[in-house]
Amino acid sequence: MQKDLLRLESEARQRLSGVSSLAELEEIRRKYLGKKGSVTQLLKSLGSVAPEERPALGQAINDLKNRVAAEADAVMLRLEAEAERMRLEAERLDITLPGRGPMQGRRHPLTRIMDEIKSIFIGLGFQIAEGPEVETDRYNFEALNIPSDHPARDTQDSFYISDSVLLRTHTSPVQIHCMEDGEPPFRFIMPGRTYRRDAVTSRHSPIFHQVEGLVIDRDVTFTDLKGILTVFSRQMFGQDTRMRFRPDFFPFTEPSAEIAVSCFVCKGKGCRLCSGSGWLEILGAGMVHPKVIANVGHDPEKWQGFAFGMGVERIALLKYGIDDIRHFFEGDLRFLNQF
Ligand SMILES: [Zn+2]
């Protein structure tokens, strides 16, 4: 019997020494120390031993049981320590690595130009107004003196939602909202997004941005228009900027002018940016047509004014020397990060 005990203990120790997981350890515990385990079976078999041998043998089996249990506990501590070490190793931080800073956002180049335009006009006493991008025929055309046979109404040019509802083709309808909603005098700029059915090319996009301006007051003349736009152009393009006014036609202004500024790159000598002309066309403007003032319920005998509009993309292309309008809408960080 003593020999059996020695053999059992040596076998249990041998197996415990090779254990590599807690599951395996539990398996061995069950095999030797569990209710049906080998050591427990030995204790149960004491009944068949001669009474005088029982105490000594019982003591020996209990000692064996305690030693195997102690050994199993030691193995368990070793496995747990090993698991903890692996966990710490996995979570180890290399504090010598260079840090990863947060990505810094930037204002979009169109937003920058728009903000620049706004701040110049705010400095000249203008308020900022906004209007809906989905407009009715009346606001986009009718009230602006654009008759129903005007080419601007061509469905080729406009995104119609229904017969009389469309995406605004310019920011001019905001003029109508402003004039309807209050009493003159008015001094507004109206920045916003506009839509036309243009194919996407390096020069055209079906979505683009305009800034519209409107001044309505008593005794406003074309000289006031020239004065305001000259101040604006010099702040935007440089104090030595010269202005060129040429007659143009818009249904909602009379007289109307197309306005160019002297090229800020070549100062008028002629270069690639201005296609050799020395001038950059940036604005359309004119005295508000008396019909438009009457259309919104004000007296054109009493109130006069001027309006102007500019394309934000065009100004951004010129100012930043960009050759393709599509860059503004593609969201390519290699482009946007340059601003
Ligand atoms: Zn030039």
CSV table of C-alpha atoms and ligand atoms in Angstrom, one decimal:
chain,number,residue,atom,x,y,z
A,1,MET,CA,0.0,0.0,0.0
A,2,GLN,CA,2.8,2.5,0.9
A,3,LYS,CA,4.4,1.8,-2.5
A,4,ASP,CA,1.1,2.6,-4.2
A,5,LEU,CA,0.9,5.9,-2.3
A,6,LEU,CA,4.5,6.8,-3.4
A,7,ARG,CA,3.7,5.9,-7.0
A,8,LEU,CA,0.5,7.9,-7.0
A,9,GLU,CA,2.2,11.0,-5.5
A,10,SER,CA,5.0,10.9,-8.0
A,11,GLU,CA,2.6,10.5,-10.9
A,12,ALA,CA,0.4,13.4,-9.7
A,13,ARG,CA,3.5,15.7,-9.2
A,14,GLN,CA,4.8,14.7,-12.7
A,15,ARG,CA,1.5,15.7,-14.3
A,16,LEU,CA,1.2,18.9,-12.3
A,17,SER,CA,4.7,20.0,-13.4
A,18,GLY,CA,3.6,19.8,-17.1
A,19,VAL,CA,0.4,21.8,-16.7
A,20,SER,CA,0.1,24.8,-19.0
A,21,SER,CA,-3.5,26.0,-18.4
A,22,LEU,CA,-6.0,26.5,-15.6
A,23,ALA,CA,-8.4,24.1,-17.4
A,24,GLU,CA,-5.8,21.4,-17.5
A,25,LEU,CA,-5.0,22.0,-13.8
A,26,GLU,CA,-8.7,21.6,-12.9
A,27,GLU,CA,-8.8,18.3,-14.8
A,28,ILE,CA,-5.9,17.0,-12.8
A,29,ARG,CA,-7.4,18.2,-9.5
A,30,ARG,CA,-10.5,16.3,-10.3
A,31,LYS,CA,-8.6,13.2,-11.3
A,32,TYR,CA,-6.7,12.9,-8.0
A,33,LEU,CA,-8.6,15.0,-5.4
A,34,GLY,CA,-12.2,15.1,-6.7
A,35,LYS,CA,-15.1,13.0,-5.2
A,36,LYS,CA,-14.2,10.2,-7.5
A,37,GLY,CA,-10.5,11.0,-7.6
A,38,SER,CA,-7.8,8.4,-7.0
A,39,VAL,CA,-6.8,9.8,-3.5
A,40,THR,CA,-10.4,10.0,-2.4
A,41,GLN,CA,-10.9,6.3,-3.5
A,42,LEU,CA,-7.9,5.3,-1.4
A,43,LEU,CA,-9.5,6.9,1.7
A,44,LYS,CA,-12.7,5.0,1.0
A,45,SER,CA,-10.8,1.7,0.7
A,46,LEU,CA,-9.5,2.1,4.2
A,47,GLY,CA,-12.4,0.0,5.4
A,48,SER,CA,-10.9,-3.1,3.9
A,49,VAL,CA,-7.6,-2.6,5.7
A,50,ALA,CA,-6.8,-4.3,9.0
A,51,PRO,CA,-8.0,-2.1,11.9
A,52,GLU,CA,-4.5,-1.7,13.4
A,53,GLU,CA,-3.1,-0.4,10.1
A,54,ARG,CA,-5.9,2.1,9.5
A,55,PRO,CA,-4.7,5.1,11.6
A,56,ALA,CA,-1.2,5.1,10.1
A,57,LEU,CA,-2.4,4.5,6.6
A,58,GLY,CA,-5.2,7.1,6.9
A,59,GLN,CA,-2.7,9.6,8.1
A,60,ALA,CA,-0.3,8.8,5.2
A,61,ILE,CA,-3.2,9.2,2.6
A,62,ASN,CA,-4.3,12.6,4.2
A,63,ASP,CA,-0.7,13.8,4.1
A,64,LEU,CA,-0.4,12.8,0.5
A,65,LYS,CA,-3.7,14.5,-0.3
A,66,ASN,CA,-2.5,17.7,1.4
A,67,ARG,CA,0.8,17.7,-0.5
A,68,VAL,CA,-0.9,17.2,-3.9
A,69,ALA,CA,-3.4,19.9,-3.1
A,70,ALA,CA,-0.6,22.3,-2.0
A,71,GLU,CA,1.3,21.5,-5.2
A,72,ALA,CA,-1.8,22.2,-7.3
A,73,ASP,CA,-2.3,25.6,-5.5
A,74,ALA,CA,1.3,26.5,-6.3
A,75,VAL,CA,0.8,25.6,-9.9
A,76,MET,CA,-2.4,27.7,-10.0
A,77,LEU,CA,-0.5,30.7,-8.6
A,78,ARG,CA,2.2,30.2,-11.2
A,79,LEU,CA,-0.4,30.1,-14.1
A,80,GLU,CA,-2.2,33.2,-12.8
A,81,ALA,CA,1.1,35.1,-12.5
A,82,GLU,CA,2.0,34.1,-16.0
A,83,ALA,CA,-1.4,35.3,-17.3
A,84,GLU,CA,-1.0,38.6,-15.6
A,85,ARG,CA,2.5,39.1,-17.0
A,86,MET,CA,1.1,38.3,-20.6
A,87,ARG,CA,-1.6,40.9,-20.0
A,88,LEU,CA,0.8,43.6,-18.9
A,89,GLU,CA,3.0,42.8,-21.8
A,90,ALA,CA,0.1,43.2,-24.3
A,91,GLU,CA,-0.8,46.5,-22.7
A,92,ARG,CA,2.7,47.8,-22.6
A,93,LEU,CA,3.1,51.4,-23.9
A,94,ASP,CA,6.2,52.7,-25.6
A,95,ILE,CA,6.3,56.1,-24.2
A,96,THR,CA,9.3,57.0,-26.4
A,97,LEU,CA,7.1,56.9,-29.5
A,98,PRO,CA,6.4,60.4,-30.9
A,99,GLY,CA,2.8,61.5,-30.1
A,100,ARG,CA,-0.1,61.5,-32.6
A,101,GLY,CA,-1.6,65.0,-32.4
A,102,PRO,CA,-5.3,65.6,-33.2
A,103,MET,CA,-6.1,66.4,-36.9
A,104,GLN,CA,-6.5,70.1,-37.2
A,105,GLY,CA,-9.5,71.3,-39.3
A,106,ARG,CA,-9.3,74.2,-41.6
A,107,ARG,CA,-11.8,76.5,-43.2
A,108,HIS,CA,-12.7,75.6,-46.8
A,109,PRO,CA,-11.2,78.1,-49.3
A,110,LEU,CA,-14.7,79.1,-50.4
A,111,THR,CA,-15.6,79.7,-46.8
A,112,ARG,CA,-12.5,81.8,-46.3
A,113,ILE,CA,-13.3,84.0,-49.4
A,114,MET,CA,-16.9,84.3,-48.3
A,115,ASP,CA,-15.8,85.3,-44.7
A,116,GLU,CA,-13.5,87.9,-46.2
A,117,ILE,CA,-16.2,89.4,-48.4
A,118,LYS,CA,-18.6,89.5,-45.5
A,119,SER,CA,-16.2,91.2,-43.1
A,120,ILE,CA,-15.4,93.9,-45.7
A,121,PHE,CA,-19.1,94.7,-46.2
A,122,ILE,CA,-19.9,94.5,-42.5
A,123,GLY,CA,-17.2,97.1,-42.1
A,124,LEU,CA,-19.2,99.2,-44.6
A,125,GLY,CA,-22.4,99.0,-42.5
A,126,PHE,CA,-24.0,96.1,-44.3
A,127,GLN,CA,-26.1,93.4,-42.6
A,128,ILE,CA,-26.0,89.8,-43.6
A,129,ALA,CA,-29.3,88.2,-44.9
A,130,GLU,CA,-30.0,84.6,-46.0
A,131,GLY,CA,-32.9,83.1,-47.9
A,132,PRO,CA,-34.2,79.7,-49.0
A,133,GLU,CA,-32.3,77.6,-51.6
A,134,VAL,CA,-35.7,76.2,-52.9
A,135,GLU,CA,-37.6,79.1,-54.4
A,136,THR,CA,-40.8,79.8,-56.2
A,137,ASP,CA,-40.9,81.2,-59.7
A,138,ARG,CA,-42.1,84.5,-58.3
A,139,TYR,CA,-39.0,85.1,-56.1
A,140,ASN,CA,-36.4,83.6,-58.5
A,141,PHE,CA,-37.8,85.3,-61.6
A,142,GLU,CA,-41.1,87.2,-61.6
A,143,ALA,CA,-40.4,89.8,-58.9
A,144,LEU,CA,-36.9,90.3,-60.3
A,145,ASN,CA,-38.4,91.5,-63.6
A,146,ILE,CA,-37.4,88.4,-65.4
A,147,PRO,CA,-40.3,87.8,-67.8
A,148,SER,CA,-41.6,84.3,-68.6
A,149,ASP,CA,-39.9,84.3,-72.0
A,150,HIS,CA,-36.4,85.2,-70.6
A,151,PRO,CA,-33.7,82.7,-71.5
A,152,ALA,CA,-32.7,82.4,-67.8
A,153,ARG,CA,-36.0,80.5,-67.3
A,154,ASP,CA,-35.0,77.8,-69.8
A,155,THR,CA,-35.4,74.5,-68.1
A,156,GLN,CA,-32.0,73.7,-69.5
A,157,ASP,CA,-30.6,76.2,-67.0
A,158,SER,CA,-32.7,75.6,-63.9
A,159,PHE,CA,-33.4,72.6,-61.7
A,160,TYR,CA,-37.2,72.6,-61.4
A,161,ILE,CA,-38.9,70.7,-58.6
A,162,SER,CA,-42.4,71.4,-60.0
A,163,ASP,CA,-43.8,73.9,-62.6
A,164,SER,CA,-43.3,76.8,-60.3
A,165,VAL,CA,-40.8,75.6,-57.7
A,166,LEU,CA,-37.0,75.4,-58.4
A,167,LEU,CA,-33.6,75.5,-56.8
A,168,ARG,CA,-32.6,79.2,-56.9
A,169,THR,CA,-30.4,80.0,-59.9
A,170,HIS,CA,-28.9,83.1,-58.1
A,171,THR,CA,-29.0,84.8,-54.7
A,172,SER,CA,-31.1,87.7,-56.1
A,173,PRO,CA,-34.4,86.3,-54.7
A,174,VAL,CA,-33.0,87.0,-51.2
A,175,GLN,CA,-33.3,90.7,-52.3
A,176,ILE,CA,-37.0,90.3,-52.7
A,177,HIS,CA,-37.4,88.6,-49.3
A,178,CYS,CA,-35.5,91.4,-47.6
A,179,MET,CA,-37.4,94.2,-49.3
A,180,GLU,CA,-40.8,92.5,-48.6
A,181,ASP,CA,-40.0,91.8,-45.0
A,182,GLY,CA,-39.1,95.3,-44.0
A,183,GLU,CA,-39.2,99.0,-44.7
A,184,PRO,CA,-36.3,100.8,-46.4
A,185,PRO,CA,-33.5,101.9,-46.0
A,186,PHE,CA,-31.8,98.5,-46.7
A,187,ARG,CA,-28.2,97.6,-46.8
A,188,PHE,CA,-27.7,93.9,-47.1
A,189,ILE,CA,-25.3,91.3,-48.4
A,190,MET,CA,-26.7,87.9,-49.1
A,191,PRO,CA,-24.2,85.0,-49.4
A,192,GLY,CA,-25.4,81.6,-50.4
A,193,ARG,CA,-25.4,78.5,-52.6
A,194,THR,CA,-27.0,78.5,-56.0
A,195,TYR,CA,-27.8,75.9,-58.7
A,196,ARG,CA,-27.8,75.7,-62.4
A,197,ARG,CA,-27.9,72.8,-64.8
A,198,ASP,CA,-24.3,73.1,-66.0
A,199,ALA,CA,-22.2,70.1,-66.8
A,200,VAL,CA,-19.2,69.7,-64.5
A,201,THR,CA,-16.1,71.1,-66.1
A,202,SER,CA,-13.0,72.9,-64.9
A,203,ARG,CA,-14.9,76.2,-65.1
A,204,HIS,CA,-18.5,75.2,-64.3
A,205,SER,CA,-20.3,73.4,-61.5
A,206,PRO,CA,-24.0,72.8,-61.1
A,207,ILE,CA,-23.6,74.0,-57.5
A,208,PHE,CA,-21.8,77.3,-56.9
A,209,HIS,CA,-21.9,80.3,-54.5
A,210,GLN,CA,-22.7,83.9,-54.9
A,211,VAL,CA,-22.7,87.0,-52.7
A,212,GLU,CA,-25.4,89.4,-53.5
A,213,GLY,CA,-25.5,93.0,-52.3
A,214,LEU,CA,-28.4,95.4,-52.0
A,215,VAL,CA,-28.6,99.1,-51.0
A,216,ILE,CA,-32.0,100.9,-51.0
A,217,ASP,CA,-32.2,104.4,-49.6
A,218,ARG,CA,-33.2,107.9,-50.6
A,219,ASP,CA,-31.2,109.7,-53.3
A,220,VAL,CA,-28.9,106.7,-54.1
A,221,THR,CA,-26.9,107.2,-57.3
A,222,PHE,CA,-24.6,105.2,-59.5
A,223,THR,CA,-21.7,107.1,-57.8
A,224,ASP,CA,-22.6,105.4,-54.5
A,225,LEU,CA,-22.4,102.1,-56.3
A,226,LYS,CA,-19.0,102.9,-57.7
A,227,GLY,CA,-17.8,104.1,-54.3
A,228,ILE,CA,-18.9,101.1,-52.4
A,229,LEU,CA,-17.5,98.6,-54.9
A,230,THR,CA,-14.2,100.4,-55.3
A,231,VAL,CA,-13.7,100.3,-51.5
A,232,PHE,CA,-14.6,96.6,-51.6
A,233,SER,CA,-12.3,95.8,-54.5
A,234,ARG,CA,-9.3,97.6,-53.0
A,235,GLN,CA,-9.7,95.8,-49.7
A,236,MET,CA,-10.2,92.5,-51.4
A,237,PHE,CA,-7.5,92.7,-54.1
A,238,GLY,CA,-5.1,95.5,-53.0
A,239,GLN,CA,-5.1,99.2,-52.5
A,240,ASP,CA,-3.7,99.9,-56.0
A,241,THR,CA,-6.6,98.1,-57.7
A,242,ARG,CA,-8.3,100.0,-60.5
A,243,MET,CA,-11.9,99.5,-61.6
A,244,ARG,CA,-13.4,99.2,-65.1
A,245,PHE,CA,-17.2,99.6,-65.6
A,246,ARG,CA,-18.7,98.4,-68.8
A,247,PRO,CA,-22.4,98.5,-69.8
A,248,ASP,CA,-24.2,95.2,-69.3
A,249,PHE,CA,-27.8,93.9,-69.1
A,250,PHE,CA,-29.6,92.4,-66.2
A,251,PRO,CA,-33.4,92.4,-66.1
A,252,PHE,CA,-33.5,93.6,-62.4
A,253,THR,CA,-31.1,96.5,-62.7
A,254,GLU,CA,-31.1,99.6,-65.0
A,255,PRO,CA,-28.5,100.7,-65.9
A,256,SER,CA,-26.4,97.6,-65.4
A,257,ALA,CA,-22.6,97.2,-65.5
A,258,GLU,CA,-20.1,94.5,-65.7
A,259,ILE,CA,-17.2,95.4,-63.4
A,260,ALA,CA,-13.6,94.3,-63.7
A,261,VAL,CA,-10.7,95.0,-61.5
A,262,SER,CA,-7.1,95.5,-62.7
A,263,CYS,CA,-5.2,92.2,-62.5
A,264,PHE,CA,-3.6,91.9,-59.1
A,265,VAL,CA,-0.8,89.7,-60.5
A,266,CYS,CA,0.4,91.8,-63.4
A,267,LYS,CA,-1.1,95.1,-62.3
A,268,GLY,CA,-2.7,95.5,-65.7
A,269,LYS,CA,0.2,94.6,-68.0
A,270,GLY,CA,-1.3,91.3,-69.0
A,271,CYS,CA,-0.5,87.8,-67.8
A,272,ARG,CA,-1.8,84.2,-67.8
A,273,LEU,CA,-4.3,84.9,-65.0
A,274,CYS,CA,-6.0,87.7,-66.8
A,275,SER,CA,-5.5,86.1,-70.3
A,276,GLY,CA,-3.3,89.0,-71.3
A,277,SER,CA,-6.1,91.6,-70.9
A,278,GLY,CA,-4.9,93.1,-67.6
A,279,TRP,CA,-8.5,92.9,-66.2
A,280,LEU,CA,-10.4,90.4,-64.2
A,281,GLU,CA,-14.2,90.5,-64.4
A,282,ILE,CA,-15.6,89.9,-60.9
A,283,LEU,CA,-18.9,91.6,-60.5
A,284,GLY,CA,-22.2,92.4,-62.1
A,285,ALA,CA,-24.1,95.4,-60.7
A,286,GLY,CA,-26.6,98.1,-61.5
A,287,MET,CA,-29.2,100.5,-60.2
A,288,VAL,CA,-32.3,98.4,-58.9
A,289,HIS,CA,-35.0,98.5,-61.6
A,290,PRO,CA,-37.9,100.7,-60.4
A,291,LYS,CA,-40.2,97.8,-61.4
A,292,VAL,CA,-38.5,95.5,-58.8
A,293,ILE,CA,-39.0,98.1,-56.1
A,294,ALA,CA,-42.6,98.5,-57.0
A,295,ASN,CA,-43.0,94.7,-57.2
A,296,VAL,CA,-42.3,94.4,-53.4
A,297,GLY,CA,-44.6,97.2,-52.5
A,298,HIS,CA,-42.3,100.2,-52.1
A,299,ASP,CA,-42.5,103.5,-54.0
A,300,PRO,CA,-39.7,103.8,-56.6
A,301,GLU,CA,-40.2,107.6,-56.7
A,302,LYS,CA,-39.2,107.7,-53.0
A,303,TRP,CA,-36.6,104.9,-52.9
A,304,GLN,CA,-33.7,104.1,-55.1
A,305,GLY,CA,-30.8,101.7,-54.8
A,306,PHE,CA,-28.2,99.5,-56.3
A,307,ALA,CA,-27.5,95.8,-56.3
A,308,PHE,CA,-24.5,93.7,-57.1
A,309,GLY,CA,-23.5,90.1,-57.3
A,310,MET,CA,-20.3,88.1,-57.5
A,311,GLY,CA,-19.3,84.5,-57.9
A,312,VAL,CA,-17.4,83.2,-54.9
A,313,GLU,CA,-15.7,80.4,-56.8
A,314,ARG,CA,-14.5,82.8,-59.4
A,315,ILE,CA,-12.9,85.1,-56.8
A,316,ALA,CA,-11.4,82.1,-55.0
A,317,LEU,CA,-10.0,80.7,-58.3
A,318,LEU,CA,-8.4,84.1,-59.1
A,319,LYS,CA,-7.1,84.9,-55.6
A,320,TYR,CA,-5.6,81.4,-55.0
A,321,GLY,CA,-4.4,80.8,-58.5
A,322,ILE,CA,-6.5,77.6,-58.9
A,323,ASP,CA,-7.1,76.3,-62.4
A,324,ASP,CA,-10.0,73.9,-61.8
A,325,ILE,CA,-13.3,74.6,-59.9
A,326,ARG,CA,-13.8,70.9,-59.2
A,327,HIS,CA,-11.1,71.1,-56.6
A,328,PHE,CA,-13.5,73.0,-54.4
A,329,PHE,CA,-16.0,70.2,-54.3
A,330,GLU,CA,-14.0,67.0,-54.3
A,331,GLY,CA,-12.9,67.1,-50.6
A,332,ASP,CA,-9.4,66.0,-51.4
A,333,LEU,CA,-7.4,66.8,-48.3
A,334,ARG,CA,-4.2,67.2,-50.3
A,335,PHE,CA,-5.9,70.2,-51.9
A,336,LEU,CA,-7.7,71.5,-48.8
A,337,ASN,CA,-4.6,71.2,-46.5
A,338,GLN,CA,-2.9,73.9,-48.5
A,339,PHE,CA,-5.2,76.6,-47.1
B,1,ZN,ZN,-2.7,89.7,-65.3
